[in-house]
PDB file of C-alpha atoms and ligand atoms in Angstrom:
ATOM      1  CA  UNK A  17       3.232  23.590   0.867  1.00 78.00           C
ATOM      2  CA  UNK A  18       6.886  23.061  -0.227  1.00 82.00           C
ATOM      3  CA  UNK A  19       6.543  22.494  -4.282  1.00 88.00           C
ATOM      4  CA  UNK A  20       7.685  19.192  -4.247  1.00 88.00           C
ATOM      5  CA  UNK A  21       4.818  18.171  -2.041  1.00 91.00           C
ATOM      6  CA  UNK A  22       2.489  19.330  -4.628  1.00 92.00           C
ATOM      7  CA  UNK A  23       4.217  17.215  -7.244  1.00 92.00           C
ATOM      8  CA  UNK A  24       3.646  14.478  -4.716  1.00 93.00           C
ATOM      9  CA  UNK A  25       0.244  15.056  -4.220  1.00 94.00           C
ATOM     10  CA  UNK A  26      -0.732  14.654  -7.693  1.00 94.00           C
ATOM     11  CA  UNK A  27       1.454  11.789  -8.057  1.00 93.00           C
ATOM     12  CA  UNK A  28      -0.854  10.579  -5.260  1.00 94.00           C
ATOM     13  CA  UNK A  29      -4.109  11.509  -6.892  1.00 95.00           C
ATOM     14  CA  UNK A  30      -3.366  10.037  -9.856  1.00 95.00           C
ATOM     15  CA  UNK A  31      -1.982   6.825  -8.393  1.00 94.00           C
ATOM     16  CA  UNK A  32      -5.257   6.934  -6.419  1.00 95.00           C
ATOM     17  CA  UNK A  33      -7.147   7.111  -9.205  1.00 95.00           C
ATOM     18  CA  UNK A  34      -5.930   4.480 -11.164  1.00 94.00           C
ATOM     19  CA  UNK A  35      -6.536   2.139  -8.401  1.00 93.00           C
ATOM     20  CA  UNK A  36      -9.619   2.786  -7.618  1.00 93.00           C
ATOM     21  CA  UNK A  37     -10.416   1.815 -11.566  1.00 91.00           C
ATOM     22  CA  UNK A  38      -8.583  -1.541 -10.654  1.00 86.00           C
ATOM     23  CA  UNK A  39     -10.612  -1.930  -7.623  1.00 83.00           C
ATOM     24  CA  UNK A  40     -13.718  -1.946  -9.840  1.00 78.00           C
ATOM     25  CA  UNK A  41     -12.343  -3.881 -12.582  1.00 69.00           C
ATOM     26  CA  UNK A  42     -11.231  -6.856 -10.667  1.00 60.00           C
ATOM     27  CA  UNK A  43     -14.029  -7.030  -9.153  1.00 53.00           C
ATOM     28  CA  UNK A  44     -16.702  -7.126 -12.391  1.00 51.00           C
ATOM     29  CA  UNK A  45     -14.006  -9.657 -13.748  1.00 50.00           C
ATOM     30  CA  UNK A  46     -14.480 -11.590 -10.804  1.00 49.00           C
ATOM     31  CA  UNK A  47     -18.216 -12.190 -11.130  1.00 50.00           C
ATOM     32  CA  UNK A  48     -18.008 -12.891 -14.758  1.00 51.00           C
ATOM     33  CA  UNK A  49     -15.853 -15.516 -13.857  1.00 50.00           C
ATOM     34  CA  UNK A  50     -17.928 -17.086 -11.619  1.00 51.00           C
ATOM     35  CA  UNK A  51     -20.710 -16.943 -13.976  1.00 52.00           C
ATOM     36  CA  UNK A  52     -19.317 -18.078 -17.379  1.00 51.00           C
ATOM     37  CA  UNK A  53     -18.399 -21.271 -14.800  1.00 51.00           C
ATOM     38  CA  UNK A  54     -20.204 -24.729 -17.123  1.00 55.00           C
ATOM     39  CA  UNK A  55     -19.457 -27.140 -14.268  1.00 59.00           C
ATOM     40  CA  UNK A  56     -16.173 -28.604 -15.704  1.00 66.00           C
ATOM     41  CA  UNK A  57     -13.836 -28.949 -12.840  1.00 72.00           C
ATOM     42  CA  UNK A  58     -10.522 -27.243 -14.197  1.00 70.00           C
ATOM     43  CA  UNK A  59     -12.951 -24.053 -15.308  1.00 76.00           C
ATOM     44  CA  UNK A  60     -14.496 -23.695 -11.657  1.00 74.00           C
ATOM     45  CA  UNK A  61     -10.944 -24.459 -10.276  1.00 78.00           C
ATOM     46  CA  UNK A  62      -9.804 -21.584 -12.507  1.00 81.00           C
ATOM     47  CA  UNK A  63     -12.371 -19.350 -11.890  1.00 84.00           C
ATOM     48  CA  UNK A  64     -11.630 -19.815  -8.002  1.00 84.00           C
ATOM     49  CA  UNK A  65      -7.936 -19.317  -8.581  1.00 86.00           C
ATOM     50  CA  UNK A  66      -8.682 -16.165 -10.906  1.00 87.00           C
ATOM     51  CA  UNK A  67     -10.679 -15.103  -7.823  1.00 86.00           C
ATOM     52  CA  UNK A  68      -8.465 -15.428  -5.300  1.00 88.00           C
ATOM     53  CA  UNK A  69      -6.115 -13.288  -7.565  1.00 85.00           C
ATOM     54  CA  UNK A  70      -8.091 -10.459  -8.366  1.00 87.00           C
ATOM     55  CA  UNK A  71      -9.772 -10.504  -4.598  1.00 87.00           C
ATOM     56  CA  UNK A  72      -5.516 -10.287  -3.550  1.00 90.00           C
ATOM     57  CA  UNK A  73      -5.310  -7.784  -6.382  1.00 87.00           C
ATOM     58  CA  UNK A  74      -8.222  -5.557  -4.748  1.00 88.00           C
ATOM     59  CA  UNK A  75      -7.389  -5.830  -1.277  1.00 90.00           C
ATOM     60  CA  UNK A  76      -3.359  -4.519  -2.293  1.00 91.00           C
ATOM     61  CA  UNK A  77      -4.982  -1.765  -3.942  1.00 92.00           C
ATOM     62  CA  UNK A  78      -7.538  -0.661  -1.242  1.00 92.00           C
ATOM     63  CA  UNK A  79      -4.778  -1.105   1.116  1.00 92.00           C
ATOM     64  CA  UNK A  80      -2.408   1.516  -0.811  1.00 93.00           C
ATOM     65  CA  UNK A  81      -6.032   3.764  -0.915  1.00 94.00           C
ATOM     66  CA  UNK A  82      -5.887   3.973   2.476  1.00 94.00           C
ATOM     67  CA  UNK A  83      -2.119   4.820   2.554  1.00 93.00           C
ATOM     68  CA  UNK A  84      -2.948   7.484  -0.041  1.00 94.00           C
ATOM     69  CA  UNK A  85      -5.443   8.873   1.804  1.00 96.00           C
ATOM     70  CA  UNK A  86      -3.373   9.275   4.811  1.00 95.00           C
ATOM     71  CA  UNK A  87      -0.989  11.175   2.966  1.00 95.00           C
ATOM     72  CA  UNK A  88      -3.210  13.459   0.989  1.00 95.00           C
ATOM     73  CA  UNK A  89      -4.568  13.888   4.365  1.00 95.00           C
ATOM     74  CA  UNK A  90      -1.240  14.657   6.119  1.00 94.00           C
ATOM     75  CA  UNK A  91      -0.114  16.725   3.007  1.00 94.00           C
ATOM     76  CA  UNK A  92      -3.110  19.301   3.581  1.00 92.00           C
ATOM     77  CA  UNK A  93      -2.317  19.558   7.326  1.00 91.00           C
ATOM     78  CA  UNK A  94       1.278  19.970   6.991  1.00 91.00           C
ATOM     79  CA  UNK A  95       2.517  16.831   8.805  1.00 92.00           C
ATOM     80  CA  UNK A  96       3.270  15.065   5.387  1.00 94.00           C
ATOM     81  CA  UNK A  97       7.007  14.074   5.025  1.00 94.00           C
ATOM     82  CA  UNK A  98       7.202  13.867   9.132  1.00 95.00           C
ATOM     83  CA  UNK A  99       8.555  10.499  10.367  1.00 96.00           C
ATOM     84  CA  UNK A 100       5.791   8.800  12.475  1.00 94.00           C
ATOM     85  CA  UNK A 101       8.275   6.746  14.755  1.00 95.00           C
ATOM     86  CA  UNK A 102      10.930   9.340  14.985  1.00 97.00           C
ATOM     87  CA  UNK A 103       9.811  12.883  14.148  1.00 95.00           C
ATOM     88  CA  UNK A 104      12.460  13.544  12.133  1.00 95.00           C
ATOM     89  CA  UNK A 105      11.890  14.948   8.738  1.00 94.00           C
ATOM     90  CA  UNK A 106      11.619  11.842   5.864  1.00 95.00           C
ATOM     91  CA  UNK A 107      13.705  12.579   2.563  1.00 93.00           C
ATOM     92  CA  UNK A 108      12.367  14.257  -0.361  1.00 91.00           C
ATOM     93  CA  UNK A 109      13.972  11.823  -2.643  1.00 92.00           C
ATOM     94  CA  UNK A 110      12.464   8.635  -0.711  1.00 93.00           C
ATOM     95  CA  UNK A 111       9.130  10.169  -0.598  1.00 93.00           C
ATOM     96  CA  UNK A 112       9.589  10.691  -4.617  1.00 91.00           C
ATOM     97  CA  UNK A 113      10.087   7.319  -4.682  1.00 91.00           C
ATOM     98  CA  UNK A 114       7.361   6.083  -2.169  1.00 89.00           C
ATOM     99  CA  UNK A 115       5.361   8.481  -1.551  1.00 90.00           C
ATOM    100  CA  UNK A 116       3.286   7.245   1.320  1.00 88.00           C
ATOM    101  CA  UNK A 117       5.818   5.782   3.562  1.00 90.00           C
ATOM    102  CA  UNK A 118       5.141   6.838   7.207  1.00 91.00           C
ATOM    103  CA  UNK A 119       9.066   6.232   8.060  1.00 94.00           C
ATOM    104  CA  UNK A 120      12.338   7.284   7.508  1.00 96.00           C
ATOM    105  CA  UNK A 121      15.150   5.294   6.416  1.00 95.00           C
ATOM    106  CA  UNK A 122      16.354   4.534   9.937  1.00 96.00           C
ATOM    107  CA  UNK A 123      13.367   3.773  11.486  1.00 96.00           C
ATOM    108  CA  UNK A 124      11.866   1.309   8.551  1.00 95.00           C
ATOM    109  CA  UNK A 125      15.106  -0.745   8.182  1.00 95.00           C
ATOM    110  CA  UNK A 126      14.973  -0.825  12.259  1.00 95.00           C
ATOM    111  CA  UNK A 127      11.175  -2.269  11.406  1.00 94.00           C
ATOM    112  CA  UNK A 128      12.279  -4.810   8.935  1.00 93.00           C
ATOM    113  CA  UNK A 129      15.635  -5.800  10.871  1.00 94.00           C
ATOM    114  CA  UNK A 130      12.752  -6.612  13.818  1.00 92.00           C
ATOM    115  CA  UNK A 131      10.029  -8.267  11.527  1.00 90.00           C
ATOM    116  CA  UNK A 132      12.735 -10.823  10.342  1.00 86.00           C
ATOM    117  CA  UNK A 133      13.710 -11.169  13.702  1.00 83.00           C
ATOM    118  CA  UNK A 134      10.437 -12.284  14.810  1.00 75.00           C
ATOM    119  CA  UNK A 135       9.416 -14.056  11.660  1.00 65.00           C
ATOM    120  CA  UNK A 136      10.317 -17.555  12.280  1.00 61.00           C
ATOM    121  CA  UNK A 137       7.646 -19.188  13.934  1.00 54.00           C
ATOM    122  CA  UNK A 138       5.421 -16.434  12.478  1.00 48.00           C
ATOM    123  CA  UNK A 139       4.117 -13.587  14.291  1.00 48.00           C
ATOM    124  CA  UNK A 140       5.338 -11.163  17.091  1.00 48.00           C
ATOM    125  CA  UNK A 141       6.959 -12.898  19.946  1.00 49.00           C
ATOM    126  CA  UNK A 142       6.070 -10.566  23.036  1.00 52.00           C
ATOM    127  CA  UNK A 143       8.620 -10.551  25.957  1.00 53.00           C
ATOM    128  CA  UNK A 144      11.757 -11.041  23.794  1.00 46.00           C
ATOM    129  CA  UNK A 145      13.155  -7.825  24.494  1.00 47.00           C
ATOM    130  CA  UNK A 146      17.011  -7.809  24.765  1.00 48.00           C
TER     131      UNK A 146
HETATM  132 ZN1  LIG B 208      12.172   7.820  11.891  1.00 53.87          ZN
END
């Protein structure tokens, strides 16, 4: 494994590991929330809204878990740092930066130049191939 994979990779674990303390600690704030609640309107209302937050909080970070894992998978197999659209070998210093992207430069701004594309109106718009 080149050495600054293995920088990577506990940049990763350690990353991981902090949000899997979030994970738990949003949640346990959540149901305190909900059961400090008295019945007055703006503390339910807040307690919903703190909710929502920490449940958006949670599902972020066990979105980026499962990005993590992916890498810490692909890291031990040797396929870490490999472009998945392209095959083409992703930049040290963008993986330092974001260190589970999945794309290189090219191919993620040809992503996002696509997504905004297709964003009014929301969703993918099938067929509009040029
Ligand atoms: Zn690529």
């Amino acid at each position: 494994m080149k050495k600054e994979y293995k920088e990577l990779l506990n940049a990763l674990l350690k990353r991981r590991d902090e949000l899997v303390a979030l994970e738990g600690h949003t949640g346990q704030k959540g149901l305190e929330n909900l059961e400090l609640g008295h019945g007055d309107d703006m503390d339910i209302a807040e307690s919903v809204v703190e909710q929502e937050m920490s449940m958006t909080i949670r599902n972020r970070a066990s979105r980026e878990i499962i990005l993590i894992d992916e890498s810490i998978e692909k890291l031990h197999r040797g396929a870490y740092g490999i472009c998945e659209s392209c095959d083409q070998e992703i930049e040290t210093k963008r993986l330092k930066a974001r260190p589970f992207v999945k794309y290189c430069i090219d191919c993620q701004t040809e992503m996002e130049k696509n997504a905004e594309e297709s964003a009014p109106g929301g969703g993918f718009q099938f067929g509009k191939l040029e």
